XYZ file of C-alpha atoms in Angstrom:
716
model
C 40.435 394.148 155.987
C 39.268 397.112 158.087
C 35.836 396.947 156.410
C 35.646 393.229 157.158
C 36.443 393.828 160.842
C 33.722 396.464 161.084
C 31.287 394.182 159.283
C 32.021 391.350 161.701
C 31.590 393.758 164.631
C 28.260 394.881 163.187
C 27.059 391.295 162.640
C 28.086 390.304 166.178
C 26.241 393.333 167.545
C 23.084 392.486 165.598
C 23.211 388.894 166.931
C 23.521 390.232 170.458
C 20.613 392.571 169.806
C 18.349 389.679 168.884
C 19.497 387.329 171.655
C 20.885 389.485 174.453
C 19.642 392.307 176.593
C 17.598 392.978 179.711
C 14.823 395.376 178.784
C 12.534 397.571 180.906
C 9.001 396.114 180.487
C 7.271 399.504 180.272
C 9.427 400.414 177.249
C 8.987 397.373 174.960
C 6.658 399.070 172.507
C 8.299 399.540 169.111
C 11.641 397.952 168.352
C 11.608 395.309 171.118
C 8.035 394.263 170.436
C 8.773 393.864 166.707
C 11.874 391.851 167.444
C 10.051 389.607 169.927
C 7.363 388.909 167.352
C 10.018 388.061 164.766
C 11.258 385.415 167.196
C 7.777 383.938 167.490
C 5.951 385.889 170.213
C 2.147 386.069 169.817
C 1.514 388.626 172.587
C 1.612 392.416 172.497
C 3.816 394.666 174.620
C 0.649 395.705 176.454
C -0.024 392.072 177.423
C 3.364 392.108 179.172
C 3.112 395.516 180.895
C -0.057 397.504 181.462
C -0.854 399.909 184.289
C -4.610 400.045 183.794
C -5.374 396.378 183.006
C -3.978 393.152 184.429
C -0.843 392.011 182.607
C 2.034 389.575 182.997
C 3.967 391.951 185.247
C 1.253 391.551 187.911
C 2.299 387.905 188.360
C 6.062 388.590 188.726
C 7.401 388.872 192.280
C 10.726 390.118 193.647
C 11.270 387.258 196.061
C 12.824 388.253 199.382
C 15.019 390.887 197.739
C 17.362 388.492 195.928
C 15.428 386.147 193.632
C 12.333 386.148 191.454
C 9.098 384.179 191.821
C 5.791 384.068 189.975
C 2.171 383.684 190.985
C 0.710 380.476 189.538
C -2.771 380.297 191.033
C -5.676 382.585 191.998
C -4.775 381.876 195.623
C -1.371 383.567 195.607
C 0.653 380.364 195.146
C 4.280 381.226 194.370
C 6.826 379.242 192.407
C 10.525 379.955 192.804
C 13.798 378.037 192.968
C 14.664 375.536 195.700
C 17.922 377.417 196.188
C 16.034 380.698 196.660
C 14.000 379.199 199.480
C 16.870 377.085 200.793
C 17.568 379.222 203.836
C 13.923 379.081 204.955
C 13.699 375.326 204.339
C 16.846 374.962 206.438
C 15.435 377.095 209.277
C 12.389 374.839 209.487
C 14.628 371.741 209.484
C 16.105 369.745 212.332
C 17.786 366.381 212.630
C 14.358 364.940 213.522
C 12.470 366.744 210.718
C 15.039 367.314 208.001
C 13.075 369.058 205.237
C 16.297 369.557 203.271
C 16.759 365.798 203.106
C 13.151 364.626 203.010
C 11.255 367.533 201.466
C 8.161 369.255 202.817
C 4.573 369.458 201.532
C 1.799 371.258 203.373
C -1.383 369.187 203.120
C -3.612 372.272 203.503
C -3.440 376.037 204.150
C -3.225 375.537 207.917
C -0.045 373.446 207.494
C 1.866 376.103 205.521
C 4.881 377.414 207.445
C 5.395 381.147 208.232
C 8.765 382.764 207.491
C 9.348 385.862 209.657
C 11.168 388.588 207.753
C 10.530 387.123 204.279
C 8.969 389.551 201.784
C 7.439 389.441 198.313
C 7.345 392.626 196.260
C 5.098 393.449 193.285
C 5.700 396.245 190.777
C 2.602 398.428 190.450
C 3.887 400.933 187.890
C 7.089 402.312 186.309
C 7.882 406.007 185.643
C 10.803 407.898 184.083
C 11.864 410.657 186.545
C 15.225 411.551 184.996
C 14.486 415.267 184.599
C 13.439 415.659 188.230
C 16.437 413.713 189.592
C 19.010 415.616 187.498
C 17.508 419.023 188.258
C 20.311 421.434 189.188
C 23.015 418.746 188.909
C 25.045 419.309 185.739
C 26.234 422.811 186.595
C 27.853 421.674 189.863
C 31.688 421.636 189.746
C 32.640 418.325 191.373
C 31.454 414.732 191.107
C 30.920 414.554 194.871
C 28.627 417.593 194.763
C 26.711 416.140 191.815
C 26.136 412.860 193.617
C 25.000 414.702 196.765
C 22.449 416.724 194.786
C 21.228 413.595 192.968
C 20.608 411.834 196.304
C 18.736 414.883 197.617
C 16.571 414.980 194.479
C 15.908 411.227 194.703
C 14.762 411.587 198.312
C 12.434 414.462 197.364
C 10.887 412.692 194.366
C 10.432 409.414 196.261
C 8.684 411.278 199.082
C 6.331 413.281 196.850
C 5.464 410.988 193.921
C 1.775 409.917 194.155
C 1.109 406.475 195.641
C -1.284 404.663 197.938
C -0.412 404.599 201.654
C 0.451 400.883 201.615
C 2.791 401.325 198.632
C 6.411 402.444 198.312
C 8.375 404.536 195.806
C 11.842 403.373 194.767
C 14.104 405.161 192.302
C 16.885 403.279 190.524
C 19.691 404.500 188.299
C 19.979 403.359 184.653
C 22.566 403.812 181.899
C 25.288 404.664 184.433
C 23.409 407.718 185.701
C 21.986 408.993 182.417
C 18.449 407.844 183.327
C 16.446 407.464 186.545
C 13.275 405.409 186.854
C 10.781 405.254 189.731
C 9.000 402.037 190.645
C 5.788 402.074 192.663
C 5.778 398.808 194.646
C 3.702 396.754 197.063
C 5.561 394.540 199.555
C 3.832 391.586 201.204
C 5.247 390.494 204.570
C 3.422 387.222 205.154
C 4.969 384.576 202.901
C 4.600 380.921 203.882
C 6.386 377.761 202.779
C 4.012 375.451 200.905
C 6.241 372.763 199.474
C 9.755 371.752 198.535
C 11.202 368.554 197.107
C 14.070 366.815 198.908
C 17.508 368.182 198.082
C 18.197 364.990 196.123
C 15.731 366.492 193.585
C 15.902 370.238 194.280
C 19.705 370.276 194.427
C 20.421 367.148 192.364
C 24.003 367.479 191.122
C 24.673 370.085 193.817
C 28.026 371.838 193.343
C 29.424 369.453 190.713
C 26.587 370.251 188.290
C 26.224 373.902 189.308
C 26.652 376.152 186.210
C 26.786 372.994 184.059
C 24.834 371.548 181.145
C 23.412 368.896 180.701
C 21.436 369.454 183.916
C 18.869 367.296 185.725
C 17.964 369.469 188.733
C 14.384 369.998 189.927
C 15.317 373.374 191.377
C 11.930 374.572 192.610
C 10.001 375.319 195.788
C 6.532 376.716 196.470
C 5.449 379.483 198.794
C 2.230 381.453 199.212
C 1.541 385.150 199.682
C -0.933 385.991 202.446
C -2.653 389.379 202.765
C -5.073 391.107 205.084
C -8.776 390.538 204.479
C -8.734 393.690 202.280
C -6.151 391.908 200.014
C -3.525 394.500 200.975
C -0.041 393.800 202.412
C -0.102 392.952 206.129
C 2.259 391.662 208.780
C 1.926 387.967 209.620
C -1.356 387.072 211.309
C -3.284 383.823 211.636
C -6.264 385.815 210.347
C -4.560 386.665 207.030
C -5.894 385.041 203.865
C -4.278 383.900 200.608
C -3.604 386.852 198.303
C -5.865 387.246 195.264
C -3.640 388.465 192.386
C -4.537 390.674 189.430
C -2.922 388.041 187.227
C -1.455 384.563 187.616
C 0.380 382.532 184.989
C -1.429 379.717 183.216
C 0.774 376.637 182.817
C 1.418 375.020 179.455
C 1.596 371.242 179.247
C 2.827 371.324 175.642
C 6.521 371.642 176.373
C 9.272 373.165 174.250
C 11.039 372.441 170.983
C 14.218 373.917 169.506
C 13.445 377.336 168.050
C 10.479 378.080 170.348
C 10.188 381.646 171.631
C 11.052 382.092 175.308
C 10.782 385.119 177.552
C 12.279 385.338 181.029
C 10.643 387.947 183.257
C 12.342 388.815 186.523
C 14.746 390.861 188.626
C 18.320 390.378 187.340
C 20.848 391.501 189.925
C 23.873 393.153 188.321
C 25.663 393.248 184.999
C 28.587 395.312 183.695
C 28.162 395.078 179.953
C 29.761 398.417 179.045
C 33.061 398.236 180.905
C 36.179 399.291 178.998
C 38.744 396.636 178.048
C 41.147 397.664 180.816
C 38.467 396.919 183.472
C 37.776 393.463 182.045
C 41.507 392.696 182.017
C 41.677 393.608 185.721
C 38.768 391.264 186.527
C 40.272 388.348 184.617
C 43.905 388.748 185.664
C 43.698 390.119 189.207
C 40.360 390.222 191.046
C 38.711 386.951 190.063
C 41.798 384.777 190.721
C 42.129 386.196 194.253
C 38.467 385.636 195.140
C 38.483 382.134 193.655
C 41.535 381.173 195.734
C 39.993 382.409 198.988
C 36.656 380.668 198.474
C 38.341 377.476 197.292
C 40.162 377.270 200.619
C 36.998 377.956 202.660
C 34.954 375.400 200.720
C 37.504 372.619 201.152
C 37.417 373.054 204.932
C 33.605 373.184 205.150
C 33.165 370.218 202.814
C 35.512 368.092 204.919
C 33.425 368.649 208.037
C 30.051 368.349 206.266
C 30.884 364.936 204.862
C 31.631 363.562 208.343
C 28.826 365.097 210.442
C 25.112 365.303 209.575
C 24.455 368.104 212.073
C 27.241 370.223 210.553
C 25.914 369.396 207.093
C 22.557 370.894 208.064
C 24.197 373.902 209.740
C 26.403 374.701 206.753
C 24.308 373.511 203.804
C 22.942 376.939 202.857
C 26.208 378.774 203.621
C 28.302 376.311 201.635
C 25.983 376.559 198.642
C 26.149 380.363 198.785
C 29.954 380.427 198.912
C 30.312 377.776 196.182
C 27.879 379.485 193.831
C 30.023 382.473 192.910
C 33.294 380.615 193.381
C 32.358 378.408 190.475
C 30.763 381.274 188.573
C 33.965 383.349 188.693
C 35.952 380.390 187.363
C 33.618 379.982 184.409
C 33.394 383.725 183.867
C 37.148 384.119 183.580
C 37.421 381.138 181.227
C 34.546 382.421 179.092
C 35.968 385.925 178.815
C 39.275 384.462 177.632
C 37.684 381.970 175.249
C 35.351 384.542 173.654
C 38.242 387.017 173.318
C 36.143 389.619 175.087
C 39.043 391.961 175.910
C 40.193 392.157 172.280
C 36.632 392.636 171.037
C 36.248 395.533 173.458
C 39.589 396.979 172.294
C 38.411 396.770 168.666
C 35.193 398.556 169.626
C 37.215 401.233 171.421
C 39.189 401.908 168.241
C 35.944 402.480 166.368
C 34.716 404.592 169.272
C 37.789 406.859 169.006
C 37.280 407.145 165.249
C 33.697 408.290 165.742
C 34.741 410.740 168.448
C 37.201 412.358 166.024
C 34.767 412.362 163.058
C 31.954 413.891 165.134
C 34.134 416.735 166.354
C 33.695 415.724 169.997
C 37.328 415.166 170.915
C 37.171 417.845 173.604
C 34.222 416.101 175.242
C 35.078 412.428 174.766
C 38.593 412.192 173.332
C 40.414 411.502 176.613
C 37.876 409.046 178.049
C 39.755 405.831 177.290
C 43.120 407.272 178.409
C 41.527 408.369 181.676
C 40.069 404.898 182.165
C 43.544 403.431 181.699
C 45.041 405.818 184.250
C 42.349 405.294 186.883
C 42.258 401.489 186.589
C 46.044 401.383 187.014
C 45.740 403.537 190.142
C 42.892 401.554 191.671
C 44.330 398.089 191.025
C 46.073 397.489 194.373
C 43.224 399.128 196.305
C 40.596 397.009 194.510
C 42.581 393.841 195.202
C 43.095 394.754 198.872
C 39.383 395.542 199.167
C 38.391 392.160 197.719
C 40.748 390.350 200.066
C 39.228 392.159 203.057
C 35.636 391.568 201.956
C 36.149 387.886 201.113
C 38.225 387.088 204.223
C 36.721 389.256 206.952
C 33.153 389.978 205.874
C 32.031 386.888 203.930
C 33.919 383.680 204.585
C 35.273 383.748 208.161
C 32.256 383.872 210.460
C 33.978 384.969 213.664
C 35.566 387.881 211.828
C 32.230 388.856 210.259
C 30.590 388.961 213.719
C 33.518 390.944 215.046
C 33.091 393.405 212.189
C 29.436 393.929 213.097
C 30.565 394.834 216.633
C 33.232 397.101 215.170
C 30.434 398.913 213.349
C 28.680 399.367 216.721
C 31.696 401.296 217.908
C 31.546 403.510 214.845
C 27.813 404.134 215.402
C 28.551 405.264 218.951
C 31.302 407.640 217.834
C 29.138 409.133 215.065
C 25.676 409.225 216.652
C 25.940 408.707 220.416
C 24.633 406.409 223.142
C 20.985 406.028 222.053
C 21.843 405.075 218.487
C 24.411 402.644 219.845
C 21.872 401.043 222.221
C 19.284 400.599 219.457
C 21.829 399.052 217.115
C 23.231 396.851 219.913
C 19.799 395.403 220.751
C 19.076 394.681 217.088
C 22.487 393.011 216.746
C 21.950 390.771 219.774
C 18.567 389.644 218.420
C 19.835 388.939 214.906
C 22.933 387.064 216.124
C 20.826 384.396 217.833
C 19.912 382.929 214.429
C 23.502 383.303 213.229
C 24.951 381.278 216.105
C 22.370 378.521 215.599
C 24.290 377.622 212.420
C 27.787 378.484 213.670
C 30.388 375.831 214.487
C 33.583 377.113 216.055
C 35.648 374.075 215.038
C 34.740 374.526 211.376
C 35.288 378.270 211.460
C 38.643 377.909 213.221
C 40.014 375.857 210.319
C 38.543 378.305 207.776
C 40.139 381.196 209.688
C 43.543 379.516 209.681
C 43.477 378.894 205.923
C 42.108 382.288 204.917
C 44.246 384.399 207.226
C 47.326 382.676 205.813
C 46.270 383.689 202.297
C 45.287 387.182 203.443
C 48.550 388.032 205.201
C 50.606 386.577 202.359
C 48.823 387.984 199.307
C 46.785 391.081 200.151
C 48.482 394.379 199.300
C 48.514 397.436 201.563
C 48.788 395.517 204.869
C 50.911 396.961 207.688
C 53.973 395.014 208.855
C 52.409 393.814 212.109
C 49.523 392.131 210.249
C 51.744 390.606 207.572
C 54.064 389.244 210.305
C 51.301 387.429 212.228
C 52.064 383.847 213.244
C 48.853 382.330 211.882
C 48.869 379.135 213.977
C 49.432 381.063 217.224
C 46.888 383.685 216.251
C 44.313 381.011 215.436
C 44.851 379.240 218.749
C 44.629 382.541 220.651
C 41.474 383.762 218.937
C 39.497 380.538 219.035
C 40.803 379.592 222.493
C 40.206 382.920 224.218
C 37.681 385.038 222.255
C 34.086 385.160 223.492
C 32.970 385.679 219.900
C 33.031 381.888 219.458
C 29.600 381.545 221.138
C 26.302 383.416 221.365
C 26.508 383.417 225.174
C 29.989 384.922 225.044
C 28.960 387.610 222.566
C 25.951 388.493 224.737
C 28.330 388.927 227.685
C 30.551 391.253 225.681
C 27.517 393.390 224.786
C 26.183 393.796 228.348
C 26.020 397.302 229.750
C 26.385 400.830 228.427
C 28.702 401.850 225.585
C 31.680 402.486 227.842
C 31.401 399.050 229.455
C 30.819 397.273 226.139
C 33.837 398.806 224.416
C 36.046 398.212 227.448
C 35.156 394.510 227.312
C 35.332 394.274 223.540
C 38.781 395.800 223.352
C 40.098 393.164 225.753
C 38.811 390.340 223.556
C 41.400 388.632 221.323
C 38.994 388.141 218.394
C 37.740 391.715 218.482
C 41.271 393.096 218.770
C 42.214 391.371 215.526
C 39.053 392.477 213.719
C 39.600 396.043 214.828
C 43.179 396.010 213.569
C 42.065 394.661 210.176
C 39.109 397.023 209.904
C 41.105 400.096 210.941
C 43.628 399.353 208.225
C 40.828 398.905 205.697
C 39.115 402.188 206.562
C 42.291 404.219 206.984
C 44.466 402.876 204.149
C 42.289 401.112 201.575
C 38.710 402.349 201.497
C 39.238 406.137 201.193
C 41.546 405.889 198.192
C 39.443 403.145 196.579
C 36.287 405.242 196.986
C 38.012 408.350 195.624
C 39.258 406.636 192.452
C 36.054 404.616 192.034
C 34.020 407.830 192.088
C 36.111 409.114 189.202
C 35.655 405.840 187.337
C 31.884 406.039 187.866
C 31.868 409.547 186.389
C 33.901 408.349 183.406
C 31.563 405.365 182.942
C 28.530 407.677 182.915
C 30.146 409.861 180.261
C 31.269 406.780 178.288
C 27.709 405.469 178.274
C 26.370 408.840 177.152
C 28.956 408.950 174.376
C 28.073 405.465 173.105
C 24.381 406.388 172.960
C 25.269 409.524 170.987
C 27.915 408.158 168.657
C 26.204 404.855 167.834
C 22.635 406.074 167.211
C 21.619 402.841 165.472
C 23.013 400.711 168.289
C 20.761 398.907 170.742
C 21.802 399.543 174.303
C 19.890 397.984 177.185
C 20.567 399.320 180.683
C 22.761 397.180 182.928
C 20.851 394.997 185.398
C 20.268 396.572 188.819
C 17.699 394.295 190.515
C 14.791 395.956 188.743
C 12.077 394.255 186.699
C 13.323 393.241 183.250
C 12.342 391.215 180.200
C 14.837 389.133 178.270
C 13.817 387.131 175.235
C 15.275 384.451 172.983
C 14.695 380.950 171.726
C 15.190 377.361 172.854
C 18.543 376.415 171.356
C 21.395 373.968 171.857
C 25.036 374.993 171.547
C 28.537 373.801 170.806
C 30.938 374.564 173.669
C 33.988 373.048 171.939
C 35.113 371.283 168.824
C 33.049 368.197 167.878
C 30.699 368.675 170.864
C 27.045 369.687 170.559
C 24.557 369.886 173.425
C 20.873 369.214 172.788
C 18.553 371.782 174.396
C 16.435 369.375 176.490
C 17.323 366.763 179.138
C 15.163 363.872 180.355
C 14.629 361.878 183.505
C 16.693 358.937 182.220
C 19.704 361.223 182.700
C 19.044 361.260 186.445
C 19.599 357.512 186.600
C 22.741 357.845 184.460
C 24.202 360.159 187.123
C 22.814 358.247 190.102
C 25.352 357.382 192.836
C 23.669 355.634 195.810
C 24.312 357.431 199.088
C 26.201 360.309 197.470
C 25.103 363.715 198.788
C 25.120 365.214 195.299
C 23.840 362.378 193.091
C 21.651 360.178 195.284
C 18.099 359.600 193.999
C 15.008 358.986 196.190
C 13.662 355.442 196.015
C 10.214 356.647 195.046
C 11.579 358.615 192.090
C 13.499 355.522 190.902
C 10.272 353.546 191.139
C 8.364 356.146 189.093
C 11.107 356.166 186.449
C 11.210 352.373 186.189
C 7.427 352.234 185.832
C 7.450 355.273 183.508
C 4.598 356.537 185.652
C 4.724 360.108 184.331
C 1.006 360.810 183.994
C 0.008 363.646 181.675
C 3.411 365.313 181.963
C 5.469 363.077 179.652
C 6.233 363.684 175.987
C 6.559 360.670 173.678
C 6.978 358.430 176.718
C 9.849 360.489 178.172
C 9.832 362.919 181.111
C 11.568 366.237 180.251
C 13.571 367.732 183.141
C 15.428 370.873 182.005
C 15.967 372.960 178.873
C 18.202 375.818 177.701
C 17.639 378.941 175.634
C 19.360 382.159 174.584
C 17.778 384.383 177.249
C 20.276 386.814 178.791
C 20.049 386.190 182.550
C 22.084 386.749 185.687
C 21.868 386.407 189.470
C 18.454 387.581 190.616
C 16.823 385.828 187.677
C 16.821 382.694 189.793
C 13.195 381.664 190.059
C 12.126 383.771 187.063
C 9.366 382.321 184.915
C 10.183 381.098 181.418
C 7.147 382.195 179.423
C 6.029 380.986 175.993
C 4.827 382.963 172.975
C 1.289 383.171 174.405
C 2.122 384.196 177.978
C 2.004 380.736 179.594
C 4.510 379.314 182.033
C 6.787 376.680 180.452
C 9.748 376.636 182.817
C 11.582 378.036 185.793
C 14.948 379.761 185.300
C 17.670 378.701 187.735
C 21.152 378.790 186.200
C 23.443 379.463 183.230
C 25.856 377.220 181.376
C 29.435 377.466 182.640
C 30.881 378.433 179.269
C 28.580 381.475 179.204
C 28.779 382.830 182.737
C 30.759 385.800 181.469
C 27.458 387.185 180.116
C 27.400 389.627 183.057
C 30.292 391.363 181.333
C 30.130 390.205 177.727
C 27.220 388.323 176.092
C 28.246 385.883 173.364
C 25.168 384.406 171.614
C 27.175 381.409 170.449
C 27.627 379.955 173.939
C 25.547 381.958 176.440
C 22.558 379.881 177.547
C 20.228 380.061 180.529
C 19.045 376.838 182.180
C 15.416 376.228 183.142
C 13.457 373.473 184.879
C 10.726 372.237 182.511
C 7.429 373.089 184.200
C 6.146 369.614 183.417
C 8.873 368.149 185.636
C 7.771 370.483 188.436
C 4.158 369.313 188.052
C 5.217 365.663 187.863
C 7.159 365.925 191.146
C 4.295 367.740 192.880
C 1.651 365.303 191.604
C 3.268 361.886 191.296
C 6.216 362.105 193.728
C 4.782 364.287 196.502
C 1.098 363.296 196.136
C 0.238 366.997 196.482
C -2.426 367.025 193.752
C -4.393 369.630 195.709
C -1.720 372.132 194.543
C -2.116 371.055 190.900
C -5.869 371.603 191.261
C -5.225 375.268 192.119
C -3.435 375.888 188.818
C -4.756 376.558 185.318
C -3.240 373.986 182.928
C -3.462 374.736 179.191
C -2.477 373.269 175.791
C -1.651 376.308 173.583
C 0.108 374.341 170.817
C -2.716 371.839 170.565
C -5.289 374.630 170.581
C -3.383 376.464 167.828
C -3.156 373.363 165.627
C -6.853 372.589 166.156
C -7.911 376.107 165.146
C -5.991 375.989 161.839
């Protein structure tokens, strides 16, 4: 029986090795390259990453710090997700020109819309600098001293590593601090909106279909990188020209079939694949339920207002989508972790881990790791829960409190660094809050505040008596009736004058008084102890990772995602989420009409699209008379992979990654190849919308369209 358990563990691990993982593109040579070719890839590792010659990595863009995009023309045309560009589309929208509702398509370069503050970052080269970063670290006695030395070494290496003057050096941590890698980057600061479909296409299905398969969402938007006349990064200028890339992705018109090789290339945000079982239990049983409850309450309030008022709908569209995204993800994640029995699988692995520790004679080094994890996670539990309640209530979901917290930080800046630092920060805050208040509605936020503060005072641990005893209705009426934080003009008034005057006025304000009370409790009671225990957990996790690499030498361990450039590979494949249910891997445009609900904000369909469907006017983009919309595969993706290209065996663009299936959202913590699937827009649907729906054929003419499958069959 024990042998059978180990065999099953080994088989499961091998399946994950072939279908899971987020790999550093400069390190694919060898095992990964062989595995990719066994799945059908025709390229070499050098075709994917090369410093000296153009390669696929030269077309992959970190889009505005949070998503991925790819260059799809020799004129710097970018493709990313509609939801990645949603905030910018919203900023350009008004009730008169509602680009969220109607879409936007620039008819020429002069019509493309600038986006101040938006950036697009390219990776120039990747270098392992572990030895330099860990120099003089291991002999230090405490974890705090080690981390201080590491940060000093990182600063030194980043400052001295060779680069061009327009480039940057960025060092990121891998394998929980066992490896450090430096990325040489180029960041472009003139990125313009080129085109976006209406939300009835780009967000079709909206929150109901989010994280769900089958999917029929055309989640794409187009931007363009502009550069100086020397083709180097430059601030926005009307004299800038479209960027000429080293490489852009050709686009395949041949589509996908079950079993086809797929590679997703992008910037996954964060995973936690190597957590111990006790940490996963805490996420499932304590932290996720609390965050889900808070966001559920906020969303219900916002949705009620958005359905009744078009102006509020525009104001809150992007914010609502952002809040709803992880609310639904956490629900699916918790369900998936339970269904896949992730905690028990991790406990079984930990038994084998302890056996190997004993057999290797390393009990002194690693024998107490799991017991120490247990102790520290028990100690941190109430602090972690209190921290999540504060973050979700004060910083993320109640807008007045989040503004108040920014002003609270001003006070801390003054105390730590003096009047000049305060003045600089104050001026930046005033400028940035103008855009914030454009999309702020006090009536909406008042109701959100009332709901969330009731949950906070009732359920959050480590609150003092005076906060727990607050009369929420009276507090709500006081704050939103008296506080100047409810308007931009009022906030500007509070920030007039020198530091002494500002803090005198702030500390008389009802909203600020409450924020200060909440923040003081957080920083005095919650944060110090949380940080102390979390530092110990981080040290344990680093040692645990090192031990796994040592004790399982034949294992395949990819580094957790950390918003750096990664490759994940797999195959187009359907899946069975439950008994007697099987999902095909491709959806078609007929499914849009099946979901169509006239006038519904989630499932309405533009009249022109209905006309094209009825006429079957799909042009060259259809397959056997049907228009593919989305497909799924076994690529291991996460947040940050939104907008990542799905690339075929020959290096051509076949799709645009935008989501995962709900049953597999736990892949940030535990990847199960049976049910984990990423969701992509079929590139042919993108082209169809641009060409036939938007009449923007001039954009199609920029691209290089290819038929790799037809070419391969002809050459045989």
